[in-house]
């Protein structure tokens, strides 16, 4: 009888530990998803600022405005379940649009000098800084999550319930050569 009680207590302790660890893993994964959602929200704001610039560009150069609209049409909306690759692809499209916009501004000095252009560039810069900050927070959150799912003994529960290591945002050549908005 005592053996059954000891086994029952051990099973209860293990069950409580598994449930507690599982809930901790869910909480950490939700922090990662929330962090990606924050990045997505900042990226949407950055694109909104760029769309305002595209509208202003149309006043100066209809063809270039249409080209920029085609680039923005290629992008897909990001959300909290977006992957690092999805965000990197979006950043590539944003970089293309900004490159074309800079080229248009060089060809149309009146556009570059306009209040709309100046204000939009300030907004794009503000959102770009917020995207960078959100990425740093995301990477910190992923570090904490990955540490939990790879550490003993929580890695046992993580393996049982298919919790996977999340990818980080990494610095790339393209990001280090990004133009200054001002």
PDB file of C-alpha atoms in Angstrom:
ATOM      1  CA  UNK A   1       0.000   0.000   0.000  1.00  0.00           C
ATOM      2  CA  UNK A   2       2.828   2.411   0.864  1.00  0.00           C
ATOM      3  CA  UNK A   3       4.481   1.611  -2.479  1.00  0.00           C
ATOM      4  CA  UNK A   4       1.305   2.607  -4.321  1.00  0.00           C
ATOM      5  CA  UNK A   5       1.115   5.881  -2.380  1.00  0.00           C
ATOM      6  CA  UNK A   6       4.772   6.667  -3.143  1.00  0.00           C
ATOM      7  CA  UNK A   7       4.253   5.848  -6.829  1.00  0.00           C
ATOM      8  CA  UNK A   8       1.095   7.980  -6.842  1.00  0.00           C
ATOM      9  CA  UNK A   9       2.919  10.919  -5.247  1.00  0.00           C
ATOM     10  CA  UNK A  10       5.804  10.589  -7.705  1.00  0.00           C
ATOM     11  CA  UNK A  11       3.370  10.469 -10.649  1.00  0.00           C
ATOM     12  CA  UNK A  12       1.508  13.500  -9.285  1.00  0.00           C
ATOM     13  CA  UNK A  13       4.750  15.462  -8.888  1.00  0.00           C
ATOM     14  CA  UNK A  14       5.831  14.536 -12.421  1.00  0.00           C
ATOM     15  CA  UNK A  15       2.400  15.480 -13.806  1.00  0.00           C
ATOM     16  CA  UNK A  16       2.487  18.846 -12.035  1.00  0.00           C
ATOM     17  CA  UNK A  17       6.026  19.453 -13.321  1.00  0.00           C
ATOM     18  CA  UNK A  18       5.040  18.549 -16.917  1.00  0.00           C
ATOM     19  CA  UNK A  19       1.993  20.825 -16.779  1.00  0.00           C
ATOM     20  CA  UNK A  20       3.989  23.667 -15.255  1.00  0.00           C
ATOM     21  CA  UNK A  21       6.800  23.307 -17.797  1.00  0.00           C
ATOM     22  CA  UNK A  22       4.321  23.084 -20.686  1.00  0.00           C
ATOM     23  CA  UNK A  23       2.590  26.279 -19.527  1.00  0.00           C
ATOM     24  CA  UNK A  24       5.959  28.000 -19.226  1.00  0.00           C
ATOM     25  CA  UNK A  25       6.803  26.963 -22.789  1.00  0.00           C
ATOM     26  CA  UNK A  26       3.458  28.256 -24.077  1.00  0.00           C
ATOM     27  CA  UNK A  27       4.008  31.562 -22.279  1.00  0.00           C
ATOM     28  CA  UNK A  28       7.496  31.934 -23.772  1.00  0.00           C
ATOM     29  CA  UNK A  29       6.297  31.058 -27.271  1.00  0.00           C
ATOM     30  CA  UNK A  30       3.514  33.637 -26.975  1.00  0.00           C
ATOM     31  CA  UNK A  31       6.104  36.264 -26.040  1.00  0.00           C
ATOM     32  CA  UNK A  32       7.984  35.384 -29.237  1.00  0.00           C
ATOM     33  CA  UNK A  33       4.798  35.674 -31.302  1.00  0.00           C
ATOM     34  CA  UNK A  34       3.896  38.946 -29.630  1.00  0.00           C
ATOM     35  CA  UNK A  35       7.356  40.292 -30.422  1.00  0.00           C
ATOM     36  CA  UNK A  36       6.887  39.348 -34.081  1.00  0.00           C
ATOM     37  CA  UNK A  37       3.498  41.070 -33.983  1.00  0.00           C
ATOM     38  CA  UNK A  38       5.195  44.248 -32.760  1.00  0.00           C
ATOM     39  CA  UNK A  39       7.652  44.080 -35.649  1.00  0.00           C
ATOM     40  CA  UNK A  40       4.771  43.572 -38.069  1.00  0.00           C
ATOM     41  CA  UNK A  41       2.911  46.588 -36.686  1.00  0.00           C
ATOM     42  CA  UNK A  42       5.993  48.807 -37.068  1.00  0.00           C
ATOM     43  CA  UNK A  43       6.564  47.544 -40.599  1.00  0.00           C
ATOM     44  CA  UNK A  44       2.953  48.331 -41.523  1.00  0.00           C
ATOM     45  CA  UNK A  45       3.396  51.881 -40.230  1.00  0.00           C
ATOM     46  CA  UNK A  46       6.621  52.229 -42.202  1.00  0.00           C
ATOM     47  CA  UNK A  47       4.838  51.105 -45.385  1.00  0.00           C
ATOM     48  CA  UNK A  48       1.968  53.508 -44.691  1.00  0.00           C
ATOM     49  CA  UNK A  49       4.461  56.366 -44.538  1.00  0.00           C
ATOM     50  CA  UNK A  50       5.983  55.203 -47.813  1.00  0.00           C
ATOM     51  CA  UNK A  51       2.536  55.025 -49.453  1.00  0.00           C
ATOM     52  CA  UNK A  52       2.019  58.673 -48.518  1.00  0.00           C
ATOM     53  CA  UNK A  53       5.265  59.479 -50.292  1.00  0.00           C
ATOM     54  CA  UNK A  54       4.155  57.507 -53.344  1.00  0.00           C
ATOM     55  CA  UNK A  55       1.027  59.634 -53.573  1.00  0.00           C
ATOM     56  CA  UNK A  56       3.181  62.765 -53.432  1.00  0.00           C
ATOM     57  CA  UNK A  57       5.556  61.332 -56.019  1.00  0.00           C
ATOM     58  CA  UNK A  58       2.697  60.865 -58.482  1.00  0.00           C
ATOM     59  CA  UNK A  59       2.338  64.636 -58.618  1.00  0.00           C
ATOM     60  CA  UNK A  60       5.884  64.889 -59.974  1.00  0.00           C
ATOM     61  CA  UNK A  61       6.307  61.677 -61.959  1.00  0.00           C
ATOM     62  CA  UNK A  62       3.354  59.469 -62.839  1.00  0.00           C
ATOM     63  CA  UNK A  63       5.475  56.584 -64.189  1.00  0.00           C
ATOM     64  CA  UNK A  64       7.676  56.401 -61.090  1.00  0.00           C
ATOM     65  CA  UNK A  65       4.606  56.543 -58.851  1.00  0.00           C
ATOM     66  CA  UNK A  66       3.150  53.526 -60.659  1.00  0.00           C
ATOM     67  CA  UNK A  67       6.438  51.641 -60.372  1.00  0.00           C
ATOM     68  CA  UNK A  68       6.481  52.241 -56.640  1.00  0.00           C
ATOM     69  CA  UNK A  69       2.865  51.113 -56.355  1.00  0.00           C
ATOM     70  CA  UNK A  70       3.771  47.875 -58.149  1.00  0.00           C
ATOM     71  CA  UNK A  71       6.450  47.192 -55.536  1.00  0.00           C
ATOM     72  CA  UNK A  72       4.044  47.820 -52.667  1.00  0.00           C
ATOM     73  CA  UNK A  73       1.479  45.519 -54.308  1.00  0.00           C
ATOM     74  CA  UNK A  74       4.011  42.645 -54.205  1.00  0.00           C
ATOM     75  CA  UNK A  75       4.286  42.680 -50.454  1.00  0.00           C
ATOM     76  CA  UNK A  76       2.175  40.503 -48.234  1.00  0.00           C
ATOM     77  CA  UNK A  77       0.771  41.521 -44.912  1.00  0.00           C
ATOM     78  CA  UNK A  78       2.768  40.326 -41.929  1.00  0.00           C
ATOM     79  CA  UNK A  79       1.333  39.223 -38.626  1.00  0.00           C
ATOM     80  CA  UNK A  80       2.386  37.680 -35.352  1.00  0.00           C
ATOM     81  CA  UNK A  81       2.846  34.300 -37.050  1.00  0.00           C
ATOM     82  CA  UNK A  82       5.222  35.690 -39.683  1.00  0.00           C
ATOM     83  CA  UNK A  83       8.632  34.115 -39.948  1.00  0.00           C
ATOM     84  CA  UNK A  84      11.985  35.845 -39.937  1.00  0.00           C
ATOM     85  CA  UNK A  85      12.208  35.011 -43.673  1.00  0.00           C
ATOM     86  CA  UNK A  86       8.851  36.741 -44.300  1.00  0.00           C
ATOM     87  CA  UNK A  87      10.106  39.901 -42.602  1.00  0.00           C
ATOM     88  CA  UNK A  88      13.417  39.750 -44.485  1.00  0.00           C
ATOM     89  CA  UNK A  89      11.527  39.461 -47.799  1.00  0.00           C
ATOM     90  CA  UNK A  90       9.364  42.426 -46.830  1.00  0.00           C
ATOM     91  CA  UNK A  91      12.490  44.420 -45.958  1.00  0.00           C
ATOM     92  CA  UNK A  92      13.953  43.629 -49.355  1.00  0.00           C
ATOM     93  CA  UNK A  93      10.842  44.991 -51.081  1.00  0.00           C
ATOM     94  CA  UNK A  94      10.905  48.051 -48.849  1.00  0.00           C
ATOM     95  CA  UNK A  95      14.562  48.632 -49.737  1.00  0.00           C
ATOM     96  CA  UNK A  96      13.710  48.426 -53.455  1.00  0.00           C
ATOM     97  CA  UNK A  97      10.927  50.955 -53.030  1.00  0.00           C
ATOM     98  CA  UNK A  98      13.145  53.324 -51.057  1.00  0.00           C
ATOM     99  CA  UNK A  99      15.908  53.031 -53.660  1.00  0.00           C
ATOM    100  CA  UNK A 100      13.491  53.960 -56.434  1.00  0.00           C
ATOM    101  CA  UNK A 101      12.101  56.772 -54.337  1.00  0.00           C
ATOM    102  CA  UNK A 102      15.575  58.217 -53.763  1.00  0.00           C
ATOM    103  CA  UNK A 103      16.245  58.028 -57.496  1.00  0.00           C
ATOM    104  CA  UNK A 104      12.994  59.879 -58.235  1.00  0.00           C
ATOM    105  CA  UNK A 105      13.819  62.523 -55.649  1.00  0.00           C
ATOM    106  CA  UNK A 106      17.229  63.080 -57.240  1.00  0.00           C
ATOM    107  CA  UNK A 107      15.564  63.605 -60.632  1.00  0.00           C
ATOM    108  CA  UNK A 108      12.906  65.941 -59.228  1.00  0.00           C
ATOM    109  CA  UNK A 109      14.507  68.507 -56.893  1.00  0.00           C
ATOM    110  CA  UNK A 110      11.108  70.077 -56.234  1.00  0.00           C
ATOM    111  CA  UNK A 111       9.914  66.766 -54.794  1.00  0.00           C
ATOM    112  CA  UNK A 112      12.978  66.441 -52.591  1.00  0.00           C
ATOM    113  CA  UNK A 113      12.472  69.982 -51.301  1.00  0.00           C
ATOM    114  CA  UNK A 114       8.735  69.554 -50.677  1.00  0.00           C
ATOM    115  CA  UNK A 115       7.312  69.523 -47.178  1.00  0.00           C
ATOM    116  CA  UNK A 116       5.589  66.186 -47.909  1.00  0.00           C
ATOM    117  CA  UNK A 117       8.894  64.538 -48.824  1.00  0.00           C
ATOM    118  CA  UNK A 118      10.686  65.946 -45.790  1.00  0.00           C
ATOM    119  CA  UNK A 119       7.914  64.946 -43.381  1.00  0.00           C
ATOM    120  CA  UNK A 120       7.520  61.482 -44.870  1.00  0.00           C
ATOM    121  CA  UNK A 121      11.238  60.814 -44.646  1.00  0.00           C
ATOM    122  CA  UNK A 122      11.147  61.748 -40.975  1.00  0.00           C
ATOM    123  CA  UNK A 123       8.266  59.321 -40.453  1.00  0.00           C
ATOM    124  CA  UNK A 124       9.987  56.540 -42.386  1.00  0.00           C
ATOM    125  CA  UNK A 125      13.105  57.062 -40.293  1.00  0.00           C
ATOM    126  CA  UNK A 126      11.073  56.980 -37.090  1.00  0.00           C
ATOM    127  CA  UNK A 127       9.400  53.717 -38.066  1.00  0.00           C
ATOM    128  CA  UNK A 128      12.686  52.244 -39.258  1.00  0.00           C
ATOM    129  CA  UNK A 129      14.171  52.915 -35.818  1.00  0.00           C
ATOM    130  CA  UNK A 130      11.138  51.294 -34.204  1.00  0.00           C
ATOM    131  CA  UNK A 131      11.504  48.238 -36.445  1.00  0.00           C
ATOM    132  CA  UNK A 132      15.151  47.931 -35.376  1.00  0.00           C
ATOM    133  CA  UNK A 133      14.176  48.233 -31.721  1.00  0.00           C
ATOM    134  CA  UNK A 134      11.416  45.650 -32.164  1.00  0.00           C
ATOM    135  CA  UNK A 135      13.901  43.260 -33.773  1.00  0.00           C
ATOM    136  CA  UNK A 136      16.229  43.579 -30.807  1.00  0.00           C
ATOM    137  CA  UNK A 137      13.337  42.820 -28.450  1.00  0.00           C
ATOM    138  CA  UNK A 138      12.338  39.878 -30.650  1.00  0.00           C
ATOM    139  CA  UNK A 139      15.872  38.455 -30.574  1.00  0.00           C
ATOM    140  CA  UNK A 140      15.989  38.821 -26.783  1.00  0.00           C
ATOM    141  CA  UNK A 141      12.643  37.056 -26.480  1.00  0.00           C
ATOM    142  CA  UNK A 142      13.763  34.273 -28.830  1.00  0.00           C
ATOM    143  CA  UNK A 143      16.938  33.832 -26.768  1.00  0.00           C
ATOM    144  CA  UNK A 144      14.891  33.294 -23.606  1.00  0.00           C
ATOM    145  CA  UNK A 145      12.503  30.908 -25.371  1.00  0.00           C
ATOM    146  CA  UNK A 146      15.266  28.909 -27.059  1.00  0.00           C
ATOM    147  CA  UNK A 147      17.147  28.677 -23.780  1.00  0.00           C
ATOM    148  CA  UNK A 148      14.091  27.171 -22.073  1.00  0.00           C
ATOM    149  CA  UNK A 149      13.383  24.581 -24.764  1.00  0.00           C
ATOM    150  CA  UNK A 150      17.011  23.498 -24.976  1.00  0.00           C
ATOM    151  CA  UNK A 151      17.723  23.321 -21.239  1.00  0.00           C
ATOM    152  CA  UNK A 152      17.461  20.150 -19.193  1.00  0.00           C
ATOM    153  CA  UNK A 153      14.895  19.091 -17.994  1.00  0.00           C
ATOM    154  CA  UNK A 154      12.428  21.377 -19.832  1.00  0.00           C
ATOM    155  CA  UNK A 155      13.804  20.106 -23.149  1.00  0.00           C
ATOM    156  CA  UNK A 156      12.049  16.803 -22.419  1.00  0.00           C
ATOM    157  CA  UNK A 157       8.631  18.468 -22.319  1.00  0.00           C
ATOM    158  CA  UNK A 158       9.542  20.691 -25.281  1.00  0.00           C
ATOM    159  CA  UNK A 159      10.422  17.605 -27.310  1.00  0.00           C
ATOM    160  CA  UNK A 160       7.236  15.786 -26.282  1.00  0.00           C
ATOM    161  CA  UNK A 161       5.063  18.671 -27.471  1.00  0.00           C
ATOM    162  CA  UNK A 162       7.085  19.699 -30.543  1.00  0.00           C
ATOM    163  CA  UNK A 163       8.326  23.088 -29.403  1.00  0.00           C
ATOM    164  CA  UNK A 164      10.958  24.131 -31.935  1.00  0.00           C
ATOM    165  CA  UNK A 165      13.887  26.520 -31.823  1.00  0.00           C
ATOM    166  CA  UNK A 166      13.001  29.933 -33.275  1.00  0.00           C
ATOM    167  CA  UNK A 167      15.259  31.780 -35.720  1.00  0.00           C
ATOM    168  CA  UNK A 168      16.909  35.094 -34.964  1.00  0.00           C
ATOM    169  CA  UNK A 169      17.146  38.229 -37.039  1.00  0.00           C
ATOM    170  CA  UNK A 170      20.726  38.511 -38.172  1.00  0.00           C
ATOM    171  CA  UNK A 171      22.631  41.439 -39.548  1.00  0.00           C
ATOM    172  CA  UNK A 172      23.134  41.314 -43.278  1.00  0.00           C
ATOM    173  CA  UNK A 173      25.212  43.212 -45.803  1.00  0.00           C
ATOM    174  CA  UNK A 174      22.033  44.806 -47.138  1.00  0.00           C
ATOM    175  CA  UNK A 175      21.048  46.165 -43.712  1.00  0.00           C
ATOM    176  CA  UNK A 176      24.472  47.532 -42.955  1.00  0.00           C
ATOM    177  CA  UNK A 177      24.446  49.466 -46.224  1.00  0.00           C
ATOM    178  CA  UNK A 178      20.951  50.941 -45.791  1.00  0.00           C
ATOM    179  CA  UNK A 179      20.791  54.571 -46.818  1.00  0.00           C
ATOM    180  CA  UNK A 180      20.169  57.336 -44.370  1.00  0.00           C
ATOM    181  CA  UNK A 181      16.692  58.802 -44.725  1.00  0.00           C
ATOM    182  CA  UNK A 182      17.686  62.353 -43.900  1.00  0.00           C
TER     183      UNK A 182
END
